[in-house]
Short mmCIF file of N, CA, C and O and ligand atoms in Angstrom, two decimals:
data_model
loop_
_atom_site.label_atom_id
_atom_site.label_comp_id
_atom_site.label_asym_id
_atom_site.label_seq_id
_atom_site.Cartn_x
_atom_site.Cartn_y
_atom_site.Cartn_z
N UNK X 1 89.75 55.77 142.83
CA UNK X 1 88.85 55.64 141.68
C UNK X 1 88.86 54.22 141.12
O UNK X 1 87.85 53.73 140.61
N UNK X 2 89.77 53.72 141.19
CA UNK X 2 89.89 51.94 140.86
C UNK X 2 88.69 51.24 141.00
O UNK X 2 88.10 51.06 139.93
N UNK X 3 88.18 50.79 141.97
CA UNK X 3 87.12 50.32 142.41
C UNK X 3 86.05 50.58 141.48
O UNK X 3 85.57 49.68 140.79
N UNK X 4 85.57 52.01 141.43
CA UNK X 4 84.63 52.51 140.90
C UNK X 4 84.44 52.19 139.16
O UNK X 4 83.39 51.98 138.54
N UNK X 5 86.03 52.24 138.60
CA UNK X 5 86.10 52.04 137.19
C UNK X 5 86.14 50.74 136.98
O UNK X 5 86.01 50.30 135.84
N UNK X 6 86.32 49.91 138.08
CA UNK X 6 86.10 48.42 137.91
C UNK X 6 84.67 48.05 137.12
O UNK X 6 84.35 47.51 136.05
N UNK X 7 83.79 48.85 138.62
CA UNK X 7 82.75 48.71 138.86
C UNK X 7 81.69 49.55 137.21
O UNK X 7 80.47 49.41 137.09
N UNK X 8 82.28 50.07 136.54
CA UNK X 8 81.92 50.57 135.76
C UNK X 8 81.94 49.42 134.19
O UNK X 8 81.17 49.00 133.32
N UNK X 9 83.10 49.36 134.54
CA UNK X 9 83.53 48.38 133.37
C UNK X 9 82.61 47.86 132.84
O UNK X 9 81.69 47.40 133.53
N UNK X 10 82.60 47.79 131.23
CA UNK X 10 81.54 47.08 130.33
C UNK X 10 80.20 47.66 130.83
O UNK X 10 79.38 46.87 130.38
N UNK X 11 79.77 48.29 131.28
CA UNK X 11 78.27 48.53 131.63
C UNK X 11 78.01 50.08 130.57
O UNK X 11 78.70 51.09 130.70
N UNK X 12 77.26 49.97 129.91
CA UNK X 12 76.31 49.69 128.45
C UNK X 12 76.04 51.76 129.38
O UNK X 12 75.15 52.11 130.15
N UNK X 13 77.29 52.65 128.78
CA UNK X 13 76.76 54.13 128.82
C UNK X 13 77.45 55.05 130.33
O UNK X 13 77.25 56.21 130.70
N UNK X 14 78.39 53.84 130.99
CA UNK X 14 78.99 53.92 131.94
C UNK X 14 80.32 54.73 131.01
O UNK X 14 81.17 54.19 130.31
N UNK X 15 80.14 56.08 131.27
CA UNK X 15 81.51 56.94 131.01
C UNK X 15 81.75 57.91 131.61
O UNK X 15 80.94 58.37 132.42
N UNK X 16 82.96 58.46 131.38
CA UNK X 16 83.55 59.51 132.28
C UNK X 16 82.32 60.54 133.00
O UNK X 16 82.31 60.76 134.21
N UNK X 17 81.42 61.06 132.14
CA UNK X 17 80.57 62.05 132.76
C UNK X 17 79.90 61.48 134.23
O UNK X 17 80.01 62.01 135.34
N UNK X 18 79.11 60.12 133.85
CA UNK X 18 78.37 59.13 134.67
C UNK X 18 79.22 58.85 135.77
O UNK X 18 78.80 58.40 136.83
N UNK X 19 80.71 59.18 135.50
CA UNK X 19 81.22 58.64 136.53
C UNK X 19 81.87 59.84 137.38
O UNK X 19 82.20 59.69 138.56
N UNK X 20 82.03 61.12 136.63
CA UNK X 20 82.33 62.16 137.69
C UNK X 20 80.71 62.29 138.42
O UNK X 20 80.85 62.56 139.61
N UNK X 21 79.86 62.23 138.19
CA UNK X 21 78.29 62.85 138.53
C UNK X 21 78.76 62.14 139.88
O UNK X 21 79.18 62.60 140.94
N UNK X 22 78.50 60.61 139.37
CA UNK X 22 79.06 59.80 140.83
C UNK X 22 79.64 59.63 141.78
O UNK X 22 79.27 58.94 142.74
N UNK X 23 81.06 60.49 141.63
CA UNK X 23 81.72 61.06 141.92
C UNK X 23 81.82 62.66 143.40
O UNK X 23 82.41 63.10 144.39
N UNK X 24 80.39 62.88 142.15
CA UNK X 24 79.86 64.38 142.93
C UNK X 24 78.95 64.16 143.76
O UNK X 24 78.50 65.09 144.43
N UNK X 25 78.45 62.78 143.88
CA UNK X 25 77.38 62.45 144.68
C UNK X 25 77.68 62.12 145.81
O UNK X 25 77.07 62.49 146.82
N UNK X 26 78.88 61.21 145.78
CA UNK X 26 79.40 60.39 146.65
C UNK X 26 79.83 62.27 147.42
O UNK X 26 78.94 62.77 148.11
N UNK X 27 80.72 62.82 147.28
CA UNK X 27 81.50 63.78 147.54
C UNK X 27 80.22 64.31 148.34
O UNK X 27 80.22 64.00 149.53
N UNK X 28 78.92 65.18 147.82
CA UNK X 28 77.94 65.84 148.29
C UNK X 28 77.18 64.89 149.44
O UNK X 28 76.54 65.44 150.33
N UNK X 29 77.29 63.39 149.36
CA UNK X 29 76.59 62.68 150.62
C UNK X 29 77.54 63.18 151.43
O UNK X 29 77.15 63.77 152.44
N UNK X 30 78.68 63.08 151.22
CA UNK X 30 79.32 62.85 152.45
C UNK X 30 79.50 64.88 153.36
O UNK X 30 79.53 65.25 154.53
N UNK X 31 79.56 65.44 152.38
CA UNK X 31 79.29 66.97 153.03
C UNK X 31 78.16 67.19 153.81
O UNK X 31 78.03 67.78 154.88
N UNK X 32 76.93 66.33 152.68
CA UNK X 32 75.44 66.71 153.93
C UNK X 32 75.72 66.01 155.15
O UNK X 32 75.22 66.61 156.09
N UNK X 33 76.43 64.79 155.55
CA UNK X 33 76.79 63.87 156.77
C UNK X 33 77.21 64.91 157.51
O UNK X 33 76.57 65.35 158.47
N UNK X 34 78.69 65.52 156.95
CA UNK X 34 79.52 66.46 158.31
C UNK X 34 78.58 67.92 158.62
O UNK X 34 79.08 68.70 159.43
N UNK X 35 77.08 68.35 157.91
CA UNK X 35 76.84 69.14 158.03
C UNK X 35 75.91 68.56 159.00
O UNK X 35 76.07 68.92 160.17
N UNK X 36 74.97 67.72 158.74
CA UNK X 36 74.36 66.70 159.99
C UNK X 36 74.42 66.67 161.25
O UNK X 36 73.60 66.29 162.08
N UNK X 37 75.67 67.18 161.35
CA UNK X 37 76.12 66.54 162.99
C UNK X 37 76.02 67.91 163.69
O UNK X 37 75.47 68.03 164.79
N UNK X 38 76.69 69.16 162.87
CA UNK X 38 76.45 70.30 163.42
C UNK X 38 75.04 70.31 164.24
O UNK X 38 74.94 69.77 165.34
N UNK X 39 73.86 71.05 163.53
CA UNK X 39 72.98 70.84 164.23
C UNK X 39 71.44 70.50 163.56
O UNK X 39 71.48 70.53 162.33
N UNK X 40 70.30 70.23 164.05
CA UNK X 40 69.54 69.22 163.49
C UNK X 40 68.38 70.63 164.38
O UNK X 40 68.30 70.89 165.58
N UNK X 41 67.74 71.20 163.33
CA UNK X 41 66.60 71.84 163.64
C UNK X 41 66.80 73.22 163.86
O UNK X 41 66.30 74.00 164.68
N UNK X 42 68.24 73.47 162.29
CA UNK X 42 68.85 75.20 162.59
C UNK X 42 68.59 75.17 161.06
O UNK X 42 67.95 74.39 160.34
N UNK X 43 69.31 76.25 160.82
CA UNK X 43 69.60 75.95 159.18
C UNK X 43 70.53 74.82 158.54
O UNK X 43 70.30 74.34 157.43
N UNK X 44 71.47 74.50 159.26
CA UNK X 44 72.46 73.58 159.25
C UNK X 44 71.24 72.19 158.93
O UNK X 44 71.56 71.09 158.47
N UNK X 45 70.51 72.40 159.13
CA UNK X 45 69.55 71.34 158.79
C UNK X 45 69.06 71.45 157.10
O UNK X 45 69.30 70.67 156.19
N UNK X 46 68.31 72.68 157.09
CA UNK X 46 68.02 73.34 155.61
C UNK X 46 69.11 72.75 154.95
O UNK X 46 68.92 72.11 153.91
N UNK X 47 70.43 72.90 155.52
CA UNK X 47 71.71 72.98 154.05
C UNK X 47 71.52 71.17 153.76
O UNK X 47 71.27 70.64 152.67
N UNK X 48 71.73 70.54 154.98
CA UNK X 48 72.00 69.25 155.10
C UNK X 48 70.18 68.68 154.31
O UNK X 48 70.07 67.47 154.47
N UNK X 49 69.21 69.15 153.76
CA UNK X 49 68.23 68.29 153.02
C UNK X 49 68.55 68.77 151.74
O UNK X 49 68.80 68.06 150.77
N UNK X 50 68.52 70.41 151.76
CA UNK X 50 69.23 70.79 150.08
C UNK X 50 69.97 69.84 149.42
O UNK X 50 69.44 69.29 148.46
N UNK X 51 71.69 69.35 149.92
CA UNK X 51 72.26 68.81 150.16
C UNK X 51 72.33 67.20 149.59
O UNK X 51 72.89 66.79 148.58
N UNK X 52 71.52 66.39 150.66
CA UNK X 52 70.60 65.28 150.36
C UNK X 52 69.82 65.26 148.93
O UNK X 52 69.99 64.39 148.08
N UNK X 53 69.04 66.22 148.82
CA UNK X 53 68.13 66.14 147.42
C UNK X 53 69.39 66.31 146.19
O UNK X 53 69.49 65.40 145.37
N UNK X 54 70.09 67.19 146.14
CA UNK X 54 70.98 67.62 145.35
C UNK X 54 71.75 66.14 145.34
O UNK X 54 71.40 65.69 144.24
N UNK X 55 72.31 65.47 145.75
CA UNK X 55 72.72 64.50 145.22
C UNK X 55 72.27 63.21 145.22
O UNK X 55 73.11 62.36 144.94
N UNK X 56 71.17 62.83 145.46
CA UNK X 56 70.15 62.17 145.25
C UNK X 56 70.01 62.51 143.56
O UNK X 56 70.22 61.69 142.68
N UNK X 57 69.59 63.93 143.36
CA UNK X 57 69.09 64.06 141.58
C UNK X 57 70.67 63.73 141.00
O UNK X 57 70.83 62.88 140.12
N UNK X 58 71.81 64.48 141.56
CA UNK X 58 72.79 63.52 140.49
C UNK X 58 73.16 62.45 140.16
O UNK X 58 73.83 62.19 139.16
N UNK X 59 72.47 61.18 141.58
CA UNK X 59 72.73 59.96 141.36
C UNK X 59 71.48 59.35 140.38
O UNK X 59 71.37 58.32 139.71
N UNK X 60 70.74 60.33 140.59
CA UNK X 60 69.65 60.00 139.75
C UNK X 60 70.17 60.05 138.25
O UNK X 60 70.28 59.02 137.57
N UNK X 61 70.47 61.20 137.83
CA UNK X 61 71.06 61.96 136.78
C UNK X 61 71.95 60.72 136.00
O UNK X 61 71.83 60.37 134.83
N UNK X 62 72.94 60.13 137.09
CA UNK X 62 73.86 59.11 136.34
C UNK X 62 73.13 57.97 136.24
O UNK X 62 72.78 57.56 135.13
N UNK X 63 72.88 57.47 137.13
CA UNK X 63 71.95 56.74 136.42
C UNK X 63 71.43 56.42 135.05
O UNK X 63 71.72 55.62 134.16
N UNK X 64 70.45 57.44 135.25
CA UNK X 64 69.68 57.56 133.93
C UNK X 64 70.16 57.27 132.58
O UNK X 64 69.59 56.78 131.60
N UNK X 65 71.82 57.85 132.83
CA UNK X 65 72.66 58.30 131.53
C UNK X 65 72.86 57.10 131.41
O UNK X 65 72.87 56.72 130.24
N UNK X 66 73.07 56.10 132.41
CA UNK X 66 73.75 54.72 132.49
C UNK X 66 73.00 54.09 131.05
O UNK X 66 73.58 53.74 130.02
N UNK X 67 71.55 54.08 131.31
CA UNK X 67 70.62 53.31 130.88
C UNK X 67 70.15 54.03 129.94
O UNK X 67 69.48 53.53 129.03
N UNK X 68 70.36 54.95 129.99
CA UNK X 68 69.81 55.70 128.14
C UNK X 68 69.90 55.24 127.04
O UNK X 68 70.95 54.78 126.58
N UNK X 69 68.69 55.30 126.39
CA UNK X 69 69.05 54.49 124.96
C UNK X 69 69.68 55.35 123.73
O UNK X 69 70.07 55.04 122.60
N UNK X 70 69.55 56.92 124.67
CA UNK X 70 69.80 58.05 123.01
C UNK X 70 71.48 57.87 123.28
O UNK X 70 72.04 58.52 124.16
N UNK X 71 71.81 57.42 122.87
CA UNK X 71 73.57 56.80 122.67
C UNK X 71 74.19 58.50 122.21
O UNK X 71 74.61 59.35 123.00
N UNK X 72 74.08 58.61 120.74
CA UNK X 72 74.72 59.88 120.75
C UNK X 72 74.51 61.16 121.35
O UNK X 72 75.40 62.00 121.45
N UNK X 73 73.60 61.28 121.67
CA UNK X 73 73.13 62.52 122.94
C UNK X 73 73.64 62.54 124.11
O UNK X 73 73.75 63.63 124.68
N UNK X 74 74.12 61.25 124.80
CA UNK X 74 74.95 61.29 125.94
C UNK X 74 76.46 61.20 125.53
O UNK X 74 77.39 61.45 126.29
N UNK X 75 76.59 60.78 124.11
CA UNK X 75 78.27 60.71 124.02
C UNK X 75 78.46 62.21 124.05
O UNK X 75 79.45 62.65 124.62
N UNK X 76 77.72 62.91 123.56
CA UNK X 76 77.63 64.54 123.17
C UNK X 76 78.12 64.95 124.42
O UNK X 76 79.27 65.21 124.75
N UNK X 77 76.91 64.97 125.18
CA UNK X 77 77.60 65.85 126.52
C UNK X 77 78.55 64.94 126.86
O UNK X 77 79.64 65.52 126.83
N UNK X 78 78.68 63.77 127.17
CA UNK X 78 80.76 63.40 127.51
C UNK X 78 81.50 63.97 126.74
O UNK X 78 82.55 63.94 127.38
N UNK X 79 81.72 64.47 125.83
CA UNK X 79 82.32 64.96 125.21
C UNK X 79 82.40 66.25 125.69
O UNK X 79 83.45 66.85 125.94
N UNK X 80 81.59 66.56 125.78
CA UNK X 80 81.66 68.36 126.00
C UNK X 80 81.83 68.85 127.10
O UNK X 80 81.92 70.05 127.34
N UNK X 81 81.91 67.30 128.45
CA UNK X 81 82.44 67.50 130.00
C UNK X 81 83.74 66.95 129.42
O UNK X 81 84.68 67.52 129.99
N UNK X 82 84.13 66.15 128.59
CA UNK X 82 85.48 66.00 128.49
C UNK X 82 86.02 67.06 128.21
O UNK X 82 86.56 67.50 129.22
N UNK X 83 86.20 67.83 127.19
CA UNK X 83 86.21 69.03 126.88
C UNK X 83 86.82 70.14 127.94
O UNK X 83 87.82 70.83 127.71
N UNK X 84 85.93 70.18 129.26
CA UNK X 84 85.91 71.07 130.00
C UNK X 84 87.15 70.50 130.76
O UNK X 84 88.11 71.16 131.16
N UNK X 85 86.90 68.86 130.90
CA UNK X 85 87.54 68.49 131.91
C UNK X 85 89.16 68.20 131.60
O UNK X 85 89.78 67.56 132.45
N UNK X 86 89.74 68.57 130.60
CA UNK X 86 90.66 68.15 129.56
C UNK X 86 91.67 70.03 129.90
O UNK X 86 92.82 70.21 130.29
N UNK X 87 90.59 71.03 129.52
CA UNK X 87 91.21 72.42 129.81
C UNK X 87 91.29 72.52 131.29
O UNK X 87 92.39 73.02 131.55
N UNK X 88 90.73 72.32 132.19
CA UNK X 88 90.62 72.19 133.96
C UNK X 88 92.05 71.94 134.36
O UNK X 88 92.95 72.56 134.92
N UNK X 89 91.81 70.52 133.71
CA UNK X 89 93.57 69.17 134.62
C UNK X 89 94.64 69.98 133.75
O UNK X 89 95.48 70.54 134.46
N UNK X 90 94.79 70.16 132.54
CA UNK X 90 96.08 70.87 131.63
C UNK X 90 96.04 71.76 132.32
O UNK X 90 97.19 71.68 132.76
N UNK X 91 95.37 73.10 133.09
CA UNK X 91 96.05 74.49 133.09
C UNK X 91 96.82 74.04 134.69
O UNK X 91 97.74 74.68 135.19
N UNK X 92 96.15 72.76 135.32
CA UNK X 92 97.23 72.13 136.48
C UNK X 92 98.47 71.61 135.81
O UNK X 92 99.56 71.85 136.35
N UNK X 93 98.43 71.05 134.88
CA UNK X 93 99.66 70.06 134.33
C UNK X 93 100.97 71.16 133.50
O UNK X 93 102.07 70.92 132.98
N UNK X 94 100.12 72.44 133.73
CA UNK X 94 101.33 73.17 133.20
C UNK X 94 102.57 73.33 133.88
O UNK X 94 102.64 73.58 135.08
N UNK X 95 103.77 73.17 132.97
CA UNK X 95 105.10 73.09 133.30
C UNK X 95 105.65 75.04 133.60
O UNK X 95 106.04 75.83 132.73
N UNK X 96 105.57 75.15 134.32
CA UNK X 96 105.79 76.67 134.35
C UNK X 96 107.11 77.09 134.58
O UNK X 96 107.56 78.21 134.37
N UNK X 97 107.71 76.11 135.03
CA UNK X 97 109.15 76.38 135.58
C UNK X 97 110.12 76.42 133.98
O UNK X 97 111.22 76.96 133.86
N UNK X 98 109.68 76.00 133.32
CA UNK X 98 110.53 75.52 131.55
C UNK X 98 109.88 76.57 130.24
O UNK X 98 110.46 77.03 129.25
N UNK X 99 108.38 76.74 130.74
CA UNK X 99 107.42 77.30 129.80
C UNK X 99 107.15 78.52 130.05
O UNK X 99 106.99 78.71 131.26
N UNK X 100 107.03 79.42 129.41
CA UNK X 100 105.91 80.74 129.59
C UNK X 100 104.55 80.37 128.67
O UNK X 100 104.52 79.87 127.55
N UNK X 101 103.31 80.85 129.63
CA UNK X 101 102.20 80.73 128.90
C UNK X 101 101.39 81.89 128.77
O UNK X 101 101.47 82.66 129.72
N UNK X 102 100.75 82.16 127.98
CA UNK X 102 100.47 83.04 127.19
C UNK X 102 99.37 83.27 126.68
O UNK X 102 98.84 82.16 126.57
N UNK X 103 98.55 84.19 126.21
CA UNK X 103 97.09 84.02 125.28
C UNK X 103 97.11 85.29 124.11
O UNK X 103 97.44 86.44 124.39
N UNK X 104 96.70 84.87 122.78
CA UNK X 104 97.38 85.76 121.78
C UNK X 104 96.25 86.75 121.79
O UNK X 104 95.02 86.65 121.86
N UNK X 105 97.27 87.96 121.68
CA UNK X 105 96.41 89.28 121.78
C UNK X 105 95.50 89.11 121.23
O UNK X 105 94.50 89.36 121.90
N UNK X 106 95.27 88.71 120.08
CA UNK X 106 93.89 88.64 118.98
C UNK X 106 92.97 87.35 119.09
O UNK X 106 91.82 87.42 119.53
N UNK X 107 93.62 86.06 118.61
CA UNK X 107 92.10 84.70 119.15
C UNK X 107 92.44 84.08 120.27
O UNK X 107 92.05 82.93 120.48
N UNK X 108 93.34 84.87 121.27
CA UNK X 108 93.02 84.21 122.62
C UNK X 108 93.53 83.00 122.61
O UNK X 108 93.27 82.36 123.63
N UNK X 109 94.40 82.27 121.52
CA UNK X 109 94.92 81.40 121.48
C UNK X 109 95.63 81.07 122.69
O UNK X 109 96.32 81.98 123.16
N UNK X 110 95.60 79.95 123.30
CA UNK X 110 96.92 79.60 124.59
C UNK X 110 97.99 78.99 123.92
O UNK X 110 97.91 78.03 123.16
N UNK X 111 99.26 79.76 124.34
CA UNK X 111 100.68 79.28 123.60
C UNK X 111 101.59 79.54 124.59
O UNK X 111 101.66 80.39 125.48
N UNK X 112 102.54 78.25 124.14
CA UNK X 112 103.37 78.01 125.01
C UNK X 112 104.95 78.57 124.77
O UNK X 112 105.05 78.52 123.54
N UNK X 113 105.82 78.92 125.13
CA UNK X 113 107.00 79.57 125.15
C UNK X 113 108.18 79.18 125.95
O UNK X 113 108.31 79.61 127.10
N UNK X 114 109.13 78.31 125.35
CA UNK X 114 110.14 77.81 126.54
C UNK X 114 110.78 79.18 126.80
O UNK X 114 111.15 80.07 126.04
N UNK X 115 110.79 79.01 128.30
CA UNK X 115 111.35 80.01 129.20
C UNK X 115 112.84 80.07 128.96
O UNK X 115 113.52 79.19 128.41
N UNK X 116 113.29 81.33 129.49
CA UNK X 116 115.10 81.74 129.53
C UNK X 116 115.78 82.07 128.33
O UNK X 116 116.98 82.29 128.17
N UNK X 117 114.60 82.09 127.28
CA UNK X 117 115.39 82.40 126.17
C UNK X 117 115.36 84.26 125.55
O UNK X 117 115.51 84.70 124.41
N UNK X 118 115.20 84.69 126.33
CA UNK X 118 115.12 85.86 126.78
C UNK X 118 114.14 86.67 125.71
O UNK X 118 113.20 85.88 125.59
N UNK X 119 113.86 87.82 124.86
CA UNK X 119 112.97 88.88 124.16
C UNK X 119 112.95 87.83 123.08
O UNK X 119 113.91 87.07 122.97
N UNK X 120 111.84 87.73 122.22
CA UNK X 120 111.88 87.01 121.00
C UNK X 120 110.52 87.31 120.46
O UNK X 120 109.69 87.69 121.28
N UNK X 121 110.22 87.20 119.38
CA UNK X 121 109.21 87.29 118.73
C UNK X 121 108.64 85.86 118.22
O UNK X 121 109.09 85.11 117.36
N UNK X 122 107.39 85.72 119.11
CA UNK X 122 106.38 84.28 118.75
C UNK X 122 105.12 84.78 117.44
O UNK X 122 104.36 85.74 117.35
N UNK X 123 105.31 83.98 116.86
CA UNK X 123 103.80 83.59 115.66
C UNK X 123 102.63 83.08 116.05
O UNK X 123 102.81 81.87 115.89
N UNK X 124 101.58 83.21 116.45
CA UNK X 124 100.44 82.86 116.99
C UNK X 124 100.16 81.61 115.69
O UNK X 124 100.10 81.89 114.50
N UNK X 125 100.04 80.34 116.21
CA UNK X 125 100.32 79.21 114.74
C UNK X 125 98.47 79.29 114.39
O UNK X 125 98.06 78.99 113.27
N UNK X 126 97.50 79.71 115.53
CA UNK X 126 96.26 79.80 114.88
C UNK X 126 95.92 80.98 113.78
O UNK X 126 95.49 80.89 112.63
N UNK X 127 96.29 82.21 114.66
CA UNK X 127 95.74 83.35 113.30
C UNK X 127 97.35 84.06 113.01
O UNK X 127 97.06 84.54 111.92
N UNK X 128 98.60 84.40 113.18
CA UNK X 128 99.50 84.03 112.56
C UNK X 128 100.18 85.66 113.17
O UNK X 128 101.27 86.12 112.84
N UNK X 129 99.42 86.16 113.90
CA UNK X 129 100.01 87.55 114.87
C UNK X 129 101.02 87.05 115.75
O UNK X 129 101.07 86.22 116.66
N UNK X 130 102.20 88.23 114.86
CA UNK X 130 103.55 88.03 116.01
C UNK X 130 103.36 89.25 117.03
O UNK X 130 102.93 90.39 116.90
N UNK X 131 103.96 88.37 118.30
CA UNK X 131 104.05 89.05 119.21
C UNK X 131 105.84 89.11 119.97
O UNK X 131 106.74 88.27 119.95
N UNK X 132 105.78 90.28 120.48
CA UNK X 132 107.35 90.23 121.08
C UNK X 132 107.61 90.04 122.34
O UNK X 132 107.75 91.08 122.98
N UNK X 133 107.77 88.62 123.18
CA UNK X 133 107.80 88.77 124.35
C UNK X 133 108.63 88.49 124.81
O UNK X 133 109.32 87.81 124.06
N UNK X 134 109.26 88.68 126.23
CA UNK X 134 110.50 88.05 127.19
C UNK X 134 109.99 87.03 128.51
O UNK X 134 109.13 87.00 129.40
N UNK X 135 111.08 86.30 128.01
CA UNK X 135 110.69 84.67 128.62
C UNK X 135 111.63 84.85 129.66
O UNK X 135 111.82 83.96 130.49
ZN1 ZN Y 201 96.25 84.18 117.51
#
């Protein structure tokens, strides 16, 4: 990704979203390529223009965002792919071997619980329901 965030640097709307799209483009050329080779005048063809168009419009897509003048309308949706992309990488970055994780019976809250400390009763710190669990 280095390269790319180089390549991003200072350019006027160049952010995380613009740069996963890019991301997905690069990724989707290169799938329609290995689908390419299969065969040329089957469906494997169909997938491989789908394919092509489909990331063609996302390079289009970033683009666009690049150069947009509605500033807070694109910070909006970065935000709201950050958002997504923030809960995605954390439920990888969870420590499971130290932690128990959890979701509170009532707002679904995600809470964390150091492990080995055997039956105990947790407080949900959003809506304030104890629960009794073993770690
Ligand atoms: Zn709760």
């Amino acid at each position: 990704m280095g390269w790319l965030q180089r390549f991003m640097y200072g350019r006027r709307g160049g952010d995380q979203l613009s740069l996963a799209l890019m991301a997905v483009g690069i990724l989707l050329t290169l799938v329609s390529s290995i689908v390419s080779w299969f065969a040329i005048k089957t469906t494997a063809y169909v997938v491989y223009v789908i394919l092509q168009v489909i990331s063609t419009a996302v390079f289009v897509l970033a683009v666009w965002r690049m150069f947009s003048r509605n500033i807070p309308a694109r910070e909006r949706e970065n935000q709201k792919f950050l958002g997504v992309w923030r809960r995605f990488t954390g439920w990888f970055k969870r420590d499971r071997k130290n932690f128990v994780y959890l979701n509170c019976a009532d707002c679904k809250a995600s809470l964390r619980v150091p492990k080995g400390k055997g039956t105990m009763i947790v407080t949900c710190p959003k809506c304030g329901r104890e629960m009794r669990i073993k770690t």
